[in-house]
Short mmCIF file of C-alpha atoms and ligand atoms in Angstrom, two decimals:
data_model
loop_
_atom_site.label_atom_id
_atom_site.label_comp_id
_atom_site.label_asym_id
_atom_site.label_seq_id
_atom_site.Cartn_x
_atom_site.Cartn_y
_atom_site.Cartn_z
CA MET A 937 -15.08 19.76 -14.11
CA ASP A 938 -11.32 19.89 -13.69
CA THR A 939 -9.46 16.60 -13.31
CA LEU A 940 -7.57 15.99 -10.09
CA ARG A 941 -4.60 13.70 -10.72
CA ILE A 942 -4.15 10.87 -8.26
CA PHE A 943 -0.50 10.15 -7.50
CA ASP A 944 -0.22 6.91 -5.57
CA THR A 945 2.84 6.43 -3.37
CA THR A 946 1.82 3.16 -1.69
CA LEU A 947 4.92 1.48 -3.12
CA ARG A 948 7.28 4.20 -1.90
CA ASP A 949 6.03 6.23 1.08
CA GLY A 950 3.50 3.51 1.96
CA GLU A 951 6.17 0.85 1.97
CA GLN A 952 8.05 2.92 4.54
CA SER A 953 5.47 1.81 7.15
CA PRO A 954 7.36 -0.25 9.73
CA GLY A 955 7.12 -3.95 8.89
CA ALA A 956 5.53 -3.39 5.47
CA SER A 957 8.39 -4.39 3.16
CA LEU A 958 7.19 -5.78 -0.14
CA ASN A 959 9.21 -7.93 -2.48
CA ARG A 960 9.52 -7.19 -6.17
CA ALA A 961 6.78 -9.55 -7.31
CA GLU A 962 4.38 -8.14 -4.74
CA LYS A 963 5.16 -4.59 -5.88
CA LEU A 964 4.49 -5.55 -9.47
CA GLU A 965 1.17 -7.10 -8.50
CA ILE A 966 0.11 -3.98 -6.62
CA ALA A 967 1.27 -1.72 -9.48
CA ARG A 968 -0.89 -3.66 -11.95
CA GLN A 969 -3.86 -3.33 -9.64
CA LEU A 970 -3.20 0.41 -9.23
CA GLU A 971 -3.24 0.83 -12.99
CA THR A 972 -6.56 -1.02 -13.17
CA LEU A 973 -7.81 1.24 -10.40
CA GLY A 974 -7.02 4.19 -12.67
CA VAL A 975 -4.37 6.10 -10.74
CA ASP A 976 -2.57 8.65 -12.92
CA ILE A 977 0.90 8.39 -11.44
CA ILE A 978 2.50 5.52 -9.50
CA GLU A 979 5.54 6.30 -7.38
CA ALA A 980 7.02 2.83 -7.63
CA GLY A 981 10.03 3.25 -5.34
CA PHE A 982 13.27 4.99 -4.44
CA PRO A 983 15.71 3.33 -6.86
CA ILE A 984 18.98 4.32 -5.16
CA THR A 985 18.04 2.64 -1.86
CA SER A 986 18.52 -0.96 -3.00
CA ASN A 987 18.87 -3.15 -6.06
CA ASP A 988 15.48 -4.58 -5.33
CA ASP A 989 13.85 -1.15 -5.29
CA PHE A 990 15.62 -0.26 -8.52
CA GLU A 991 14.51 -3.50 -10.20
CA ALA A 992 10.94 -3.08 -8.99
CA VAL A 993 10.71 0.44 -10.45
CA ARG A 994 12.36 -0.72 -13.68
CA GLN A 995 10.00 -3.69 -14.12
CA ILE A 996 6.91 -1.66 -13.32
CA ALA A 997 8.05 1.11 -15.68
CA GLY A 998 8.65 -1.45 -18.42
CA GLU A 999 5.24 -3.04 -18.07
CA LEU A 1000 2.64 -0.35 -17.39
CA GLN A 1001 1.27 1.49 -20.39
CA ARG A 1002 -1.27 3.98 -19.11
CA ALA A 1003 -0.06 5.22 -15.73
CA THR A 1004 3.02 7.39 -15.36
CA VAL A 1005 5.70 5.56 -13.38
CA CYS A 1006 7.82 7.64 -11.07
CA GLY A 1007 11.08 7.07 -9.15
CA LEU A 1008 12.17 9.18 -6.17
CA SER A 1009 15.55 10.89 -5.93
CA ARG A 1010 17.43 13.10 -3.49
CA CYS A 1011 19.48 16.01 -4.81
CA VAL A 1012 22.42 13.67 -5.32
CA ALA A 1013 23.75 12.91 -8.81
CA ALA A 1014 23.86 9.14 -8.25
CA ASP A 1015 20.22 9.18 -7.08
CA VAL A 1016 19.00 11.06 -10.15
CA ASP A 1017 20.95 8.78 -12.50
CA ARG A 1018 19.61 5.65 -10.84
CA ALA A 1019 16.03 6.94 -10.97
CA GLY A 1020 16.55 7.96 -14.60
CA GLU A 1021 17.86 4.51 -15.45
CA ALA A 1022 14.92 2.86 -13.67
CA VAL A 1023 12.22 4.76 -15.58
CA LYS A 1024 13.95 4.93 -18.94
CA ASP A 1025 11.76 2.25 -20.55
CA ALA A 1026 8.50 3.64 -19.21
CA ALA A 1027 5.71 4.59 -21.60
CA HIS A 1028 5.41 7.63 -19.31
CA GLY A 1029 8.28 8.13 -16.87
CA ARG A 1030 8.81 10.72 -14.15
CA ILE A 1031 11.63 11.56 -11.76
CA HIS A 1032 10.64 13.06 -8.42
CA VAL A 1033 13.45 15.15 -6.93
CA PHE A 1034 13.21 16.46 -3.38
CA CYS A 1035 15.22 18.63 -1.03
CA ALA A 1036 14.25 19.85 2.44
CA THR A 1037 13.64 23.60 2.72
CA SER A 1038 12.28 24.39 6.21
CA ARG A 1039 14.48 26.19 8.71
CA ILE A 1040 14.56 23.14 11.01
CA HIS A 1041 15.70 20.83 8.23
CA ARG A 1042 18.16 23.38 6.84
CA GLU A 1043 19.83 23.93 10.18
CA PHE A 1044 19.74 20.50 11.78
CA LYS A 1045 19.51 17.97 8.97
CA LEU A 1046 21.18 19.44 5.90
CA LYS A 1047 23.31 22.10 7.58
CA LYS A 1048 23.00 24.19 4.43
CA ALA A 1049 21.95 27.77 3.77
CA PHE A 1050 18.81 28.38 1.73
CA ASP A 1051 20.77 29.69 -1.30
CA GLU A 1052 22.73 26.48 -1.42
CA ILE A 1053 19.51 24.46 -1.26
CA ILE A 1054 18.14 26.36 -4.24
CA LYS A 1055 21.39 25.75 -6.11
CA ILE A 1056 21.49 21.97 -5.58
CA SER A 1057 17.77 21.67 -6.28
CA VAL A 1058 18.12 23.48 -9.61
CA GLU A 1059 21.18 21.42 -10.58
CA HIS A 1060 19.44 18.12 -9.91
CA ILE A 1061 16.17 19.09 -11.56
CA GLN A 1062 18.20 19.97 -14.64
CA ARG A 1063 20.03 16.67 -14.39
CA ALA A 1064 16.70 14.82 -14.15
CA ARG A 1065 15.42 16.65 -17.22
CA GLN A 1066 18.20 15.00 -19.21
CA PHE A 1067 16.43 11.67 -18.61
CA VAL A 1068 12.73 12.64 -18.81
CA ASP A 1069 10.53 15.63 -19.66
CA ASP A 1070 8.33 14.97 -16.66
CA VAL A 1071 10.11 16.10 -13.49
CA GLU A 1072 8.49 16.72 -10.12
CA PHE A 1073 10.13 18.75 -7.38
CA SER A 1074 9.25 18.66 -3.66
CA PRO A 1075 10.54 21.12 -1.08
CA GLU A 1076 10.46 18.62 1.79
CA ASP A 1077 8.80 19.95 4.95
CA GLY A 1078 7.29 22.58 2.64
CA SER A 1079 4.42 23.41 5.00
CA ARG A 1080 6.93 24.54 7.67
CA THR A 1081 9.02 26.53 5.19
CA GLU A 1082 8.85 30.35 5.24
CA LEU A 1083 6.27 31.30 2.57
CA ASP A 1084 8.57 33.58 0.63
CA HIS A 1085 11.29 30.92 0.57
CA LEU A 1086 8.70 28.51 -0.77
CA VAL A 1087 7.78 30.95 -3.54
CA GLU A 1088 11.45 31.48 -4.39
CA ILE A 1089 12.33 27.80 -4.63
CA THR A 1090 9.14 27.01 -6.54
CA HIS A 1091 10.04 29.67 -9.10
CA ALA A 1092 13.61 28.41 -9.40
CA ALA A 1093 12.40 24.80 -9.77
CA ILE A 1094 10.00 25.74 -12.56
CA GLU A 1095 12.71 27.69 -14.38
CA ALA A 1096 15.00 24.66 -14.03
CA GLY A 1097 12.41 22.47 -15.75
CA ALA A 1098 10.15 20.98 -13.06
CA THR A 1099 6.62 20.49 -14.38
CA THR A 1100 4.99 19.47 -11.08
CA ILE A 1101 5.65 21.19 -7.76
CA ASN A 1102 4.64 19.16 -4.74
CA ILE A 1103 4.45 20.98 -1.41
CA PRO A 1104 4.53 18.32 1.31
CA ASP A 1105 3.20 18.53 4.83
CA THR A 1106 5.97 16.12 5.75
CA VAL A 1107 5.28 15.95 9.48
CA GLY A 1108 1.48 16.36 9.37
CA TYR A 1109 1.65 19.69 11.20
CA ALA A 1110 -0.49 21.99 9.04
CA THR A 1111 -4.17 22.73 9.54
CA PRO A 1112 -6.49 22.74 6.50
CA ALA A 1113 -6.76 26.54 6.50
CA GLU A 1114 -2.97 26.98 6.67
CA TYR A 1115 -2.24 24.36 4.07
CA GLY A 1116 -4.87 25.70 1.66
CA HIS A 1117 -3.43 29.20 2.12
CA ILE A 1118 0.05 28.01 1.09
CA PHE A 1119 -1.30 26.92 -2.30
CA ALA A 1120 -3.33 30.09 -2.79
CA TYR A 1121 -0.30 32.22 -1.86
CA VAL A 1122 2.19 30.45 -4.12
CA ARG A 1123 -0.24 30.61 -7.04
CA GLU A 1124 -0.93 34.27 -6.50
CA LYS A 1125 2.75 35.19 -6.31
CA LEU A 1126 3.74 33.06 -9.31
CA PRO A 1127 1.46 33.61 -12.33
CA ILE A 1128 3.94 31.43 -14.26
CA ILE A 1129 2.25 28.41 -12.63
CA ASP A 1130 -1.01 28.91 -14.46
CA GLU A 1131 0.60 30.39 -17.57
CA GLN A 1132 2.85 27.34 -18.08
CA GLY A 1133 0.31 24.75 -16.89
CA ILE A 1134 2.51 23.72 -13.94
CA ILE A 1135 0.73 21.24 -11.67
CA LEU A 1136 0.71 21.98 -7.96
CA SER A 1137 0.53 18.90 -5.79
CA SER A 1138 -0.23 18.06 -2.16
CA HIS A 1139 1.45 15.35 -0.07
CA CYS A 1140 0.10 15.09 3.47
CA HIS A 1141 1.04 12.98 6.45
CA ASN A 1142 -1.51 12.09 9.06
CA ASP A 1143 0.17 12.86 12.40
CA LEU A 1144 -2.80 14.96 13.55
CA GLY A 1145 -5.35 12.96 11.57
CA LEU A 1146 -5.67 15.85 9.09
CA ALA A 1147 -4.03 14.38 5.99
CA VAL A 1148 -7.20 13.99 3.94
CA ALA A 1149 -8.69 17.31 5.08
CA ASN A 1150 -5.42 19.07 4.25
CA SER A 1151 -5.22 17.41 0.81
CA LEU A 1152 -8.75 18.54 0.00
CA ALA A 1153 -7.95 22.07 1.22
CA ALA A 1154 -5.01 22.09 -1.22
CA ALA A 1155 -7.31 20.94 -4.03
CA ALA A 1156 -9.80 23.69 -3.16
CA ASN A 1157 -6.92 26.17 -3.56
CA GLY A 1158 -5.64 25.02 -6.91
CA ALA A 1159 -3.68 21.78 -6.35
CA ARG A 1160 -4.40 19.45 -9.25
CA GLN A 1161 -2.45 16.44 -8.04
CA ILE A 1162 -2.87 14.68 -4.71
CA GLU A 1163 -0.29 12.25 -3.38
CA CYS A 1164 -1.77 9.48 -1.29
CA THR A 1165 -1.62 5.78 -0.42
CA ILE A 1166 -4.04 2.88 -0.33
CA ASN A 1167 -5.49 2.49 3.19
CA GLY A 1168 -3.45 5.58 4.18
CA ILE A 1169 -0.37 3.50 4.97
CA GLY A 1170 2.97 5.28 5.35
CA GLU A 1171 5.54 6.67 7.75
CA ARG A 1172 4.34 7.06 11.38
CA ALA A 1173 0.57 7.78 11.26
CA GLY A 1174 0.60 7.30 7.50
CA ASN A 1175 -0.23 9.34 4.41
CA ALA A 1176 -3.52 10.72 3.10
CA ALA A 1177 -5.76 7.76 2.22
CA LEU A 1178 -6.47 7.46 -1.50
CA GLU A 1179 -9.90 5.92 -1.01
CA GLU A 1180 -11.05 8.75 1.26
CA ILE A 1181 -9.88 11.50 -1.10
CA VAL A 1182 -11.35 9.84 -4.15
CA MET A 1183 -14.71 9.12 -2.53
CA ALA A 1184 -14.91 12.66 -1.11
CA ILE A 1185 -14.43 14.03 -4.63
CA HIS A 1186 -16.76 11.40 -6.09
CA THR A 1187 -19.54 11.93 -3.55
CA ARG A 1188 -19.18 15.72 -3.23
CA GLY A 1189 -17.94 16.55 -6.74
CA GLU A 1190 -20.15 19.65 -6.86
CA ALA A 1191 -18.48 21.01 -3.70
CA PHE A 1192 -15.03 20.79 -5.29
CA GLY A 1193 -15.78 21.18 -9.01
CA LEU A 1194 -13.39 18.27 -9.53
CA ARG A 1195 -13.35 14.70 -10.79
CA THR A 1196 -10.76 11.90 -10.79
CA ASN A 1197 -9.91 9.12 -13.25
CA ILE A 1198 -10.36 6.46 -10.59
CA ASN A 1199 -12.64 3.49 -11.22
CA THR A 1200 -14.15 3.55 -7.74
CA LYS A 1201 -15.41 -0.03 -8.04
CA LYS A 1202 -11.81 -1.22 -7.81
CA ILE A 1203 -11.15 0.54 -4.51
CA TYR A 1204 -12.16 -2.27 -2.18
CA PRO A 1205 -10.26 -5.10 -3.91
CA THR A 1206 -7.20 -2.87 -4.11
CA SER A 1207 -7.46 -2.09 -0.41
CA ARG A 1208 -7.71 -5.80 0.39
CA MET A 1209 -4.75 -6.65 -1.79
CA VAL A 1210 -2.53 -4.00 -0.20
CA SER A 1211 -3.59 -5.03 3.30
CA HIS A 1212 -2.89 -8.63 2.50
CA LEU A 1213 0.49 -8.17 0.86
CA THR A 1214 1.80 -5.65 3.37
CA GLY A 1215 0.29 -7.51 6.33
CA LEU A 1216 -1.11 -4.19 7.61
CA ASP A 1217 -4.67 -4.53 8.86
CA VAL A 1218 -7.38 -2.06 7.97
CA GLN A 1219 -9.07 -0.83 11.14
CA ARG A 1220 -12.73 -1.87 11.31
CA ASN A 1221 -14.10 1.65 11.41
CA LYS A 1222 -11.81 2.96 8.65
CA ALA A 1223 -13.78 5.20 6.26
CA ILE A 1224 -14.70 3.61 2.90
CA VAL A 1225 -12.89 0.27 3.24
CA GLY A 1226 -13.20 -0.74 6.93
CA ASP A 1227 -15.41 -3.71 7.83
CA ASN A 1228 -17.87 -1.39 9.60
CA ALA A 1229 -17.90 1.37 6.98
CA PHE A 1230 -21.29 0.23 5.69
CA ALA A 1231 -22.57 -1.76 8.69
CA HIS A 1232 -25.62 -0.53 10.61
CA GLU A 1233 -26.03 -1.72 14.16
CA SER A 1234 -28.53 0.47 15.99
CA GLY A 1235 -32.24 -0.31 15.67
CA ILE A 1236 -33.08 3.24 14.64
CA HIS A 1237 -30.45 3.16 11.88
CA GLN A 1238 -31.54 -0.28 10.67
CA ASP A 1239 -35.16 0.87 10.57
CA GLY A 1240 -34.17 3.94 8.54
CA MET A 1241 -32.06 1.83 6.15
CA LEU A 1242 -34.94 -0.54 5.50
CA LYS A 1243 -37.21 2.38 4.67
CA ASN A 1244 -34.66 4.12 2.48
CA ARG A 1245 -30.90 3.53 2.29
CA SER A 1246 -30.16 7.22 1.88
CA THR A 1247 -31.30 7.89 5.47
CA TYR A 1248 -27.95 6.63 6.79
CA GLU A 1249 -25.79 5.88 3.74
CA ILE A 1250 -24.18 8.64 1.69
CA MET A 1251 -22.43 6.20 -0.65
CA ASP A 1252 -23.51 2.95 -2.19
CA PRO A 1253 -21.09 0.19 -1.08
CA LEU A 1254 -21.28 -1.19 -4.62
CA GLU A 1255 -19.70 2.07 -5.83
CA VAL A 1256 -16.49 1.27 -3.94
CA GLY A 1257 -16.57 -2.35 -5.02
CA ILE A 1258 -17.92 -3.91 -1.84
CA PRO A 1259 -20.07 -6.75 -3.11
CA GLU A 1260 -23.66 -6.58 -1.92
CA SER A 1261 -24.47 -10.25 -1.82
CA LYS A 1262 -22.65 -11.95 1.01
CA LEU A 1263 -23.62 -15.55 0.31
CA VAL A 1264 -21.90 -16.72 -2.82
CA MET A 1265 -21.30 -20.28 -3.65
CA GLY A 1266 -21.00 -23.84 -2.50
CA LYS A 1267 -19.48 -27.09 -3.63
CA HIS A 1268 -21.73 -27.42 -6.68
CA SER A 1269 -20.63 -24.10 -8.17
CA GLY A 1270 -18.65 -24.47 -11.37
CA ARG A 1271 -15.51 -22.87 -12.75
CA ALA A 1272 -17.35 -20.32 -14.91
CA ALA A 1273 -19.41 -19.08 -11.97
CA PHE A 1274 -16.27 -18.92 -9.86
CA ARG A 1275 -14.44 -16.86 -12.48
CA GLN A 1276 -17.42 -14.52 -12.76
CA ARG A 1277 -17.46 -14.07 -8.98
CA LEU A 1278 -13.75 -13.20 -9.01
CA ASP A 1279 -14.44 -10.60 -11.72
CA GLN A 1280 -17.23 -9.13 -9.62
CA LEU A 1281 -14.91 -8.99 -6.63
CA GLY A 1282 -12.45 -7.01 -8.74
CA TYR A 1283 -9.72 -9.66 -9.18
CA ALA A 1284 -8.21 -9.97 -12.63
CA VAL A 1285 -6.24 -13.24 -12.44
CA ASP A 1286 -4.52 -15.25 -15.15
CA ASP A 1287 -5.69 -18.77 -16.07
CA GLU A 1288 -3.06 -20.50 -13.97
CA THR A 1289 -3.96 -18.55 -10.83
CA LEU A 1290 -7.65 -19.07 -11.56
CA GLN A 1291 -7.08 -22.81 -11.66
CA ARG A 1292 -5.21 -22.80 -8.33
CA CYS A 1293 -7.87 -20.61 -6.74
CA PHE A 1294 -10.64 -22.83 -8.05
CA GLU A 1295 -8.98 -25.93 -6.61
CA ALA A 1296 -8.58 -24.20 -3.26
CA PHE A 1297 -12.22 -23.10 -3.43
CA LYS A 1298 -13.38 -26.68 -4.07
CA ALA A 1299 -11.32 -27.93 -1.14
CA LEU A 1300 -12.84 -25.27 1.09
CA ALA A 1301 -16.37 -25.94 -0.15
CA ASP A 1302 -15.91 -29.57 0.87
CA LYS A 1303 -15.24 -28.48 4.45
CA LYS A 1304 -17.61 -25.54 4.66
CA LYS A 1305 -21.24 -25.45 3.53
CA ASP A 1306 -21.51 -21.82 2.47
CA VAL A 1307 -18.56 -20.04 0.92
CA TYR A 1308 -18.87 -16.29 1.38
CA ASP A 1309 -17.21 -13.45 -0.53
CA GLU A 1310 -14.82 -12.91 2.37
CA ASP A 1311 -13.76 -16.58 2.15
CA ILE A 1312 -13.06 -16.18 -1.54
CA GLU A 1313 -11.09 -12.99 -0.97
CA VAL A 1314 -8.85 -14.68 1.60
CA LEU A 1315 -8.39 -17.66 -0.65
CA VAL A 1316 -7.45 -15.60 -3.74
CA GLU A 1317 -5.07 -13.44 -1.75
CA GLN A 1318 -3.36 -16.52 -0.36
CA GLN A 1319 -2.84 -17.87 -3.87
CA LEU A 1320 -1.54 -14.54 -5.18
CA ASP A 1321 0.67 -14.25 -2.15
CA ALA A 1322 2.16 -17.72 -2.52
CA ALA A 1323 2.80 -17.11 -6.23
CA SER A 1324 4.62 -13.84 -5.60
CA ARG A 1325 6.66 -15.25 -2.71
CA ARG A 1326 7.78 -18.30 -4.67
CA ASP A 1327 7.54 -20.24 -1.41
CA LEU A 1328 10.38 -22.53 -0.51
CA TRP A 1329 8.27 -24.61 1.86
CA THR A 1330 4.61 -25.56 1.74
CA LEU A 1331 2.65 -27.08 4.57
CA THR A 1332 1.73 -30.67 3.80
CA SER A 1333 0.23 -31.61 7.16
CA VAL A 1334 0.06 -30.64 10.81
CA GLN A 1335 -1.17 -32.78 13.68
CA VAL A 1336 -1.29 -31.80 17.31
CA THR A 1337 -2.02 -33.70 20.49
CA THR A 1338 -3.00 -31.48 23.35
CA GLY A 1339 -5.39 -31.37 26.30
CA THR A 1340 -5.61 -30.56 29.99
CA ASN A 1341 -3.16 -33.22 31.15
CA ALA A 1342 -1.14 -33.71 27.97
CA VAL A 1343 2.13 -32.13 26.89
CA PRO A 1344 1.24 -30.35 23.63
CA THR A 1345 3.08 -32.10 20.82
CA ALA A 1346 3.01 -31.18 17.13
CA THR A 1347 4.00 -33.27 14.13
CA VAL A 1348 4.51 -31.22 10.99
CA THR A 1349 5.38 -32.17 7.42
CA LEU A 1350 6.74 -29.53 5.06
CA THR A 1351 7.54 -30.02 1.40
CA ASP A 1352 10.20 -27.97 -0.36
CA THR A 1353 10.26 -26.81 -4.00
CA SER A 1354 12.12 -29.95 -5.10
CA GLY A 1355 9.22 -32.06 -3.76
CA LYS A 1356 11.21 -33.38 -0.78
CA ALA A 1357 9.02 -33.83 2.30
CA ASP A 1358 10.44 -33.40 5.78
CA THR A 1359 8.62 -34.45 8.95
CA ASP A 1360 9.52 -33.57 12.51
CA ALA A 1361 7.87 -33.25 15.91
CA SER A 1362 8.31 -31.08 18.95
CA THR A 1363 6.61 -30.19 22.22
CA GLY A 1364 5.71 -26.69 23.38
CA ASP A 1365 3.98 -24.62 26.07
CA GLY A 1366 0.79 -24.86 24.04
CA PRO A 1367 -0.28 -26.31 20.68
CA ILE A 1368 0.82 -23.24 18.71
CA ASP A 1369 4.18 -23.07 20.44
CA ALA A 1370 4.63 -26.77 19.61
CA ILE A 1371 3.81 -26.17 15.92
CA TYR A 1372 6.16 -23.19 15.69
CA SER A 1373 9.01 -25.07 17.37
CA THR A 1374 8.57 -27.91 14.88
CA ILE A 1375 8.62 -25.55 11.90
CA GLN A 1376 11.78 -23.99 13.31
CA ARG A 1377 13.39 -27.42 13.57
CA ILE A 1378 12.55 -28.30 9.98
CA THR A 1379 13.47 -24.97 8.36
CA GLY A 1380 16.41 -24.24 10.65
CA ILE A 1381 15.15 -20.64 11.02
CA ARG A 1382 14.64 -19.48 14.61
CA ALA A 1383 12.58 -16.33 14.37
CA GLU A 1384 11.08 -14.44 17.27
CA LEU A 1385 7.28 -14.24 17.32
CA LEU A 1386 6.40 -10.57 17.84
CA ASP A 1387 2.67 -10.67 17.25
CA TYR A 1388 -0.05 -13.28 16.82
CA GLN A 1389 -3.66 -12.46 15.98
CA ILE A 1390 -6.61 -14.59 15.07
CA ARG A 1391 -10.05 -13.67 13.74
CA ALA A 1392 -13.02 -15.39 12.13
CA VAL A 1393 -13.27 -14.50 8.44
CA THR A 1394 -17.08 -14.78 8.47
CA GLY A 1395 -19.76 -15.63 11.03
CA GLY A 1396 -20.91 -19.18 11.83
CA LYS A 1397 -19.23 -22.07 13.59
CA ASP A 1398 -17.74 -23.41 10.36
CA ALA A 1399 -16.09 -20.04 9.68
CA GLN A 1400 -12.47 -19.97 8.54
CA GLY A 1401 -10.01 -18.68 11.11
CA GLU A 1402 -7.48 -16.22 9.77
CA VAL A 1403 -4.19 -15.95 11.64
CA ARG A 1404 -1.65 -13.16 11.23
CA VAL A 1405 1.81 -13.25 12.70
CA GLU A 1406 4.77 -10.91 12.77
CA LEU A 1407 8.26 -12.37 13.15
CA ARG A 1408 11.68 -10.88 13.75
CA HIS A 1409 14.85 -12.50 12.50
CA HIS A 1410 18.04 -10.45 12.96
CA ASP A 1411 17.22 -7.03 11.43
CA LYS A 1412 14.27 -8.25 9.38
CA ARG A 1413 10.62 -8.04 10.43
CA VAL A 1414 8.11 -9.93 8.33
CA ARG A 1415 4.43 -10.73 8.49
CA GLY A 1416 2.47 -13.75 7.37
CA ARG A 1417 -1.15 -14.77 7.12
CA GLY A 1418 -2.90 -18.09 6.88
CA ALA A 1419 -6.53 -19.13 6.79
CA SER A 1420 -8.26 -22.44 7.32
CA THR A 1421 -11.35 -23.89 8.92
CA ASP A 1422 -8.84 -25.44 11.37
CA VAL A 1423 -7.22 -22.67 13.42
CA LEU A 1424 -4.10 -24.73 14.18
CA GLU A 1425 -3.55 -25.27 10.47
CA ALA A 1426 -4.16 -21.52 9.90
CA SER A 1427 -1.53 -20.79 12.58
CA ALA A 1428 0.98 -23.07 10.88
CA LYS A 1429 0.31 -21.52 7.47
CA ALA A 1430 0.72 -17.98 8.79
CA TYR A 1431 4.03 -18.81 10.46
CA LEU A 1432 5.31 -20.60 7.37
CA ALA A 1433 4.22 -17.70 5.11
CA ALA A 1434 6.33 -15.37 7.24
CA ILE A 1435 9.31 -17.77 7.19
CA ASN A 1436 9.05 -18.02 3.39
CA ARG A 1437 8.89 -14.26 3.19
CA LEU A 1438 12.03 -13.95 5.30
CA ARG A 1439 13.87 -15.70 2.53
CA ASN A 1440 12.46 -13.41 -0.15
CA VAL A 1441 12.19 -9.92 1.29
CA ASP A 1442 15.26 -7.94 0.49
CA ALA A 1443 15.00 -6.08 3.80
CA GLN A 1444 17.49 -3.31 4.01
CA PRO A 1445 19.80 -2.77 6.92
CA GLU A 1446 18.23 -0.15 9.19
CA SER A 1447 21.29 2.08 8.70
CA THR A 1448 20.73 2.41 4.92
CA ARG A 1449 17.10 3.23 5.51
CA GLU A 1450 17.84 6.04 7.88
CA VAL A 1451 20.26 7.72 5.53
CA ALA A 1452 18.37 7.22 2.35
CA GLN A 1453 14.71 7.56 3.07
CA PRO A 1454 12.93 10.87 3.60
O1 KIV B 774 6.79 13.46 3.22
C1 KIV B 774 7.57 13.92 2.38
O2 KIV B 774 7.99 15.09 2.45
C2 KIV B 774 8.00 13.06 1.29
C3 KIV B 774 8.72 13.72 0.17
C4 KIV B 774 9.77 12.86 -0.42
C5 KIV B 774 7.74 14.16 -0.87
O3 KIV B 774 7.68 11.89 1.28
ZN1 ZN B 775 5.94 11.56 2.64
#
């Protein structure tokens, strides 16, 4: 079987999801997890857009040994140089150069003739080749580009030294038949592709919900690299979802004659980590990684499942890393068993994080009789999150008086990194408003609450409540999560996580984003 390369762009196109900014430490954490997952290429960022993006790509490139690390670049000399600088220490580095080619983009966005677009593309591919041997070129909005123009620019890009040609469906407009045909056509017109072992690549957006179908149509017509993101996050309706592509190939390998290098058992923990660090929820019915993906509700389905799982399940949840046993441990479980459970859940943590997670687990097990896998996941993610945010404030205590005839009043104590504790109190329209006003008084940060959501992590009346909030402060939007068996404490933790993040996220001014990002 031929190998289909998986190019993950969670840290670049995925991070362009509104409100999903990741800081450098979070990007590094996700990149490590992506390498463990087995992705072939990681697009780690767009180095010219900010110092933080540059540093993230540089650190990831310096650390990862197996995966190729890629930086994005427009056809602008400073972009190419910055991307080249960022990947120069990579074991395997790539520069991804792009330039829009469709008539709409030529006329309205670039205001350049096609010949000029070929010229600048060639120049910048050649410039990129001075830094690395591995250069990818994307004719942006490729699926809406005239086919013969696409053939011409592909040929010119290969002659200039590009080794991968990615044809994006930038606005998610193509149908599977059309998109597949583009690949078949370009390959037929340019025998040089197969002769020189050039890799054709797909990059699909999900505006019509066709991103995965289009990516697979490209693969069926000769694409040997698919660009995708964890949980399908990305601009607008997102990008093709990595987990769906990989499991389609894994489950229906014979239909495609393809395989991937992905360790499918790491899919679920990776999905959870990305959801947690970006603050972007996975919808319940999302294929492969949604909460309902392997749940059976109807009596007829449950009866069939009990007789034979294959009646209603085409994949084994264990194959994607969803642990089968739900009940895990309690307060008598030891450190070794806890570490083993983390391994089984797909988390590779260092000793220091393990110790912090274990302490948090013991504290939880004191409050809650049965600790489920979902509880452990939330707990580990909180520890990883706090470590990568280098929190300025931690919640020491929160107390609220409230009731039908009482004015809700919260007393909160926060401790800063120097160990100094600060206590204050405030009233509010309700208990949560009172808590948030108090945190604002202590931290001096008045952020607007845009969204507040609460859910039970597991069933049962002793379940942990998980709260997610989204805050806006000037031009920055940040998310935070907190979990506890006490929902008021969970609310305080979520708000404080977002406030801490505000101090760490190097959010870019909207204006820079618009100019720089494709
Ligand atoms: O969607 C797109 O066209 C892109 C390119 C930069 C590949 O993200
Ligand atoms: Zn894209």
